[in-house]
Amino acid sequence: MGGWLGLCQSRRAGTQSARRRNARELLDRPSDVSSGSDTFLAPHSPIVMENEQWGIDFEGEVAVITDDVPMGASTKQAHGAIRLLMLVNDVSLRGLIPGELAKGFGFFQSKPSSAFSPVAVTPDELGKSWHNSKVHLPLISHYNHEPFGHPNAGVDMTFDFAELVAHAAKTRPLSAGCIVGSGTVSNKQGTEYGTSIEEGGVGYSCIAERRMIETIRDGQPTTSFMRFGDSIKIEMLDDNGQSIFGTIEQTVEKY
């Protein structure tokens, strides 16, 4: 059985990080996050956490499920190995990430169980919305029942899914059932800092990005991370307004 790989895109947040740190490598290749595959959350299961101070955040993403992918696969081979697509809430604990990164390795405690959409579809079911190994539709998030973001998943996606899958298979084959995430969906929106829905923009797919924009623009963040009782809903609609993948709807509860 394949594993669950979250690959960080150099979208808006990645671009800002690269400018601050002169880390050109963030823009040249994806950053790998090998998340736990032993437990997943059901699409409507609660996000159960012990401590609000861990910085609980949602991350709306698109993901693909692959067939077997040989080591060193080309992007053409990788594209041909994509069998299914679905949505992800790649839950993150922002307060724990800095400490883990400071040790020079990757995430583990800061990346708890993720939730996937109740429905996965084959690429052909997306019709013209699936081309160039990207899903060209808005990813819609409602935070505490209020619109939070609807950025287009195919816009500003630095690395398409074929490139992401080929990158993951550079030094090892991928088994059938491997899940590869897009990274948090985000649009630059033609501005330096991005724009929230309240300001007339397309908003965001995670709280961390909104907080980063607030810090750059205002000097400090004003949006808090998720607290017990907060809820998140993630979905994607087709051109007729019909749900493609069903909804991920979760509430944060205390462990």
Tab-separated table of N, CA, C and O in Angstrom, residues 7 9 30 63-64 66 69-70 72-83 85 130-135 157-170 174 180-182:
chain	number	residue	atom	x	y	z
A	7	LEU	N	3.442	17.565	-0.393
A	7	LEU	CA	4.551	18.280	-1.019
A	7	LEU	C	4.268	19.770	-1.010
A	7	LEU	O	3.247	20.222	-1.526
A	9	GLN	N	4.198	23.432	-2.007
A	9	GLN	CA	4.334	24.242	-3.207
A	9	GLN	C	4.917	25.605	-2.857
A	9	GLN	O	4.678	26.144	-1.787
A	30	PRO	N	9.948	21.100	-5.107
A	30	PRO	CA	9.019	20.996	-3.973
A	30	PRO	C	9.749	20.598	-2.698
A	30	PRO	O	10.835	20.019	-2.735
A	63	ALA	N	-5.423	16.232	-3.807
A	63	ALA	CA	-4.451	15.140	-3.793
A	63	ALA	C	-4.764	14.160	-4.908
A	63	ALA	O	-5.916	14.051	-5.345
A	64	VAL	N	-3.732	13.469	-5.356
A	64	VAL	CA	-3.911	12.398	-6.346
A	64	VAL	C	-3.528	11.069	-5.714
A	64	VAL	O	-2.723	11.005	-4.786
A	66	THR	N	-2.015	7.404	-6.940
A	66	THR	CA	-1.293	6.870	-8.105
A	66	THR	C	-1.404	5.358	-8.225
A	66	THR	O	-1.731	4.654	-7.269
A	69	VAL	N	4.450	3.553	-9.633
A	69	VAL	CA	5.306	4.509	-10.346
A	69	VAL	C	6.747	4.040	-10.204
A	69	VAL	O	7.238	3.873	-9.084
A	70	PRO	N	7.461	3.808	-11.303
A	70	PRO	CA	8.845	3.333	-11.194
A	70	PRO	C	9.780	4.425	-10.692
A	70	PRO	O	9.518	5.614	-10.875
A	72	GLY	N	12.599	7.020	-10.713
A	72	GLY	CA	13.129	7.822	-11.796
A	72	GLY	C	12.136	8.075	-12.920
A	72	GLY	O	12.537	8.406	-14.044
A	73	ALA	N	10.849	7.954	-12.619
A	73	ALA	CA	9.821	8.142	-13.644
A	73	ALA	C	9.885	9.544	-14.241
A	73	ALA	O	10.173	10.524	-13.550
A	74	SER	N	9.599	9.635	-15.527
A	74	SER	CA	9.488	10.936	-16.191
A	74	SER	C	8.152	11.567	-15.813
A	74	SER	O	7.260	10.901	-15.273
A	75	THR	N	8.010	12.849	-16.108
A	75	THR	CA	6.732	13.507	-15.823
A	75	THR	C	5.607	12.893	-16.665
A	75	THR	O	4.465	12.813	-16.213
A	76	LYS	N	5.921	12.437	-17.873
A	76	LYS	CA	4.911	11.788	-18.710
A	76	LYS	C	4.445	10.491	-18.063
A	76	LYS	O	3.239	10.192	-18.014
A	77	GLN	N	5.399	9.706	-17.567
A	77	GLN	CA	5.036	8.472	-16.873
A	77	GLN	C	4.235	8.783	-15.608
A	77	GLN	O	3.260	8.103	-15.295
A	78	ALA	N	4.656	9.811	-14.885
A	78	ALA	CA	3.976	10.176	-13.642
A	78	ALA	C	2.542	10.603	-13.920
A	78	ALA	O	1.608	10.220	-13.205
A	79	HIS	N	2.346	11.408	-14.964
A	79	HIS	CA	1.000	11.845	-15.324
A	79	HIS	C	0.116	10.639	-15.649
A	79	HIS	O	-1.043	10.572	-15.221
A	80	GLY	N	0.666	9.680	-16.382
A	80	GLY	CA	-0.093	8.500	-16.749
A	80	GLY	C	-0.419	7.591	-15.587
A	80	GLY	O	-1.328	6.762	-15.681
A	81	ALA	N	0.299	7.748	-14.479
A	81	ALA	CA	0.075	6.900	-13.302
A	81	ALA	C	-0.968	7.472	-12.352
A	81	ALA	O	-1.322	6.816	-11.367
A	82	ILE	N	-1.464	8.674	-12.608
A	82	ILE	CA	-2.468	9.290	-11.739
A	82	ILE	C	-3.820	8.627	-12.005
A	82	ILE	O	-4.332	8.665	-13.120
A	83	ARG	N	-4.386	8.006	-10.985
A	83	ARG	CA	-5.621	7.251	-11.148
A	83	ARG	C	-6.846	7.956	-10.554
A	83	ARG	O	-7.943	7.856	-11.108
A	85	LEU	N	-8.390	11.449	-7.961
A	85	LEU	CA	-8.172	12.732	-7.295
A	85	LEU	C	-9.174	12.884	-6.159
A	85	LEU	O	-10.293	12.371	-6.225
A	130	TRP	N	-9.617	19.361	-15.768
A	130	TRP	CA	-8.362	18.652	-15.536
A	130	TRP	C	-7.506	18.750	-16.789
A	130	TRP	O	-7.784	18.129	-17.814
A	131	HIS	N	-6.489	19.588	-16.758
A	131	HIS	CA	-5.535	19.635	-17.859
A	131	HIS	C	-4.198	20.134	-17.338
A	131	HIS	O	-4.124	20.806	-16.319
A	132	ASN	N	-3.142	19.752	-18.035
A	132	ASN	CA	-1.772	20.059	-17.613
A	132	ASN	C	-1.488	19.545	-16.206
A	132	ASN	O	-0.736	20.165	-15.435
A	133	SER	N	-2.101	18.418	-15.872
A	133	SER	CA	-1.899	17.776	-14.560
A	133	SER	C	-2.296	18.690	-13.393
A	133	SER	O	-1.693	18.647	-12.318
A	134	LYS	N	-3.306	19.526	-13.617
A	134	LYS	CA	-3.820	20.410	-12.570
A	134	LYS	C	-5.337	20.394	-12.589
A	134	LYS	O	-5.960	20.159	-13.634
A	135	VAL	N	-5.946	20.674	-11.433
A	135	VAL	CA	-7.393	20.822	-11.329
A	135	VAL	C	-7.710	22.316	-11.348
A	135	VAL	O	-7.357	23.045	-10.418
A	157	MET	N	-0.060	27.220	-9.228
A	157	MET	CA	0.465	25.926	-8.800
A	157	MET	C	1.811	25.737	-9.479
A	157	MET	O	1.913	25.356	-10.633
A	158	THR	N	2.874	26.042	-8.772
A	158	THR	CA	4.219	26.072	-9.346
A	158	THR	C	4.609	24.730	-9.954
A	158	THR	O	5.191	24.667	-11.041
A	159	PHE	N	4.304	23.644	-9.249
A	159	PHE	CA	4.609	22.298	-9.726
A	159	PHE	C	3.304	21.546	-9.928
A	159	PHE	O	2.509	21.426	-8.995
A	160	ASP	N	3.066	21.046	-11.157
A	160	ASP	CA	1.836	20.298	-11.396
A	160	ASP	C	1.967	18.899	-10.805
A	160	ASP	O	3.027	18.500	-10.302
A	161	PHE	N	0.877	18.129	-10.843
A	161	PHE	CA	0.895	16.822	-10.189
A	161	PHE	C	1.874	15.852	-10.848
A	161	PHE	O	2.475	15.017	-10.158
A	162	ALA	N	2.049	15.938	-12.152
A	162	ALA	CA	3.023	15.069	-12.799
A	162	ALA	C	4.424	15.348	-12.264
A	162	ALA	O	5.208	14.421	-12.010
A	163	GLU	N	4.745	16.625	-12.087
A	163	GLU	CA	6.058	16.995	-11.549
A	163	GLU	C	6.195	16.558	-10.093
A	163	GLU	O	7.272	16.112	-9.662
A	164	LEU	N	5.117	16.684	-9.323
A	164	LEU	CA	5.163	16.293	-7.917
A	164	LEU	C	5.362	14.783	-7.779
A	164	LEU	O	6.173	14.319	-6.959
A	165	VAL	N	4.633	14.011	-8.576
A	165	VAL	CA	4.763	12.554	-8.507
A	165	VAL	C	6.150	12.119	-8.967
A	165	VAL	O	6.795	11.271	-8.333
A	166	ALA	N	6.647	12.707	-10.049
A	166	ALA	CA	7.993	12.372	-10.529
A	166	ALA	C	9.044	12.735	-9.486
A	166	ALA	O	10.020	12.002	-9.285
A	167	HIS	N	8.862	13.866	-8.826
A	167	HIS	CA	9.793	14.278	-7.769
A	167	HIS	C	9.801	13.250	-6.636
A	167	HIS	O	10.867	12.866	-6.134
A	168	ALA	N	8.610	12.797	-6.240
A	168	ALA	CA	8.521	11.827	-5.146
A	168	ALA	C	9.160	10.499	-5.520
A	168	ALA	O	9.662	9.771	-4.656
A	169	ALA	N	9.167	10.174	-6.820
A	169	ALA	CA	9.709	8.897	-7.279
A	169	ALA	C	11.171	8.989	-7.713
A	169	ALA	O	11.698	8.051	-8.303
A	170	LYS	N	11.836	10.088	-7.426
A	170	LYS	CA	13.208	10.273	-7.911
A	170	LYS	C	14.148	9.171	-7.445
A	170	LYS	O	14.979	8.673	-8.222
A	174	LEU	N	7.113	4.235	-6.288
A	174	LEU	CA	5.917	4.479	-5.488
A	174	LEU	C	4.936	3.337	-5.717
A	174	LEU	O	4.703	2.929	-6.855
A	180	VAL	N	-0.425	11.723	-3.124
A	180	VAL	CA	0.470	12.880	-3.231
A	180	VAL	C	-0.376	14.142	-3.194
A	180	VAL	O	-1.274	14.331	-4.017
A	181	GLY	N	-0.092	15.005	-2.221
A	181	GLY	CA	-0.856	16.230	-2.049
A	181	GLY	C	-0.271	17.384	-2.833
A	181	GLY	O	0.924	17.425	-3.138
A	182	SER	N	-1.122	18.358	-3.128
A	182	SER	CA	-0.724	19.514	-3.934
A	182	SER	C	0.009	20.577	-3.148
A	182	SER	O	0.650	21.451	-3.717
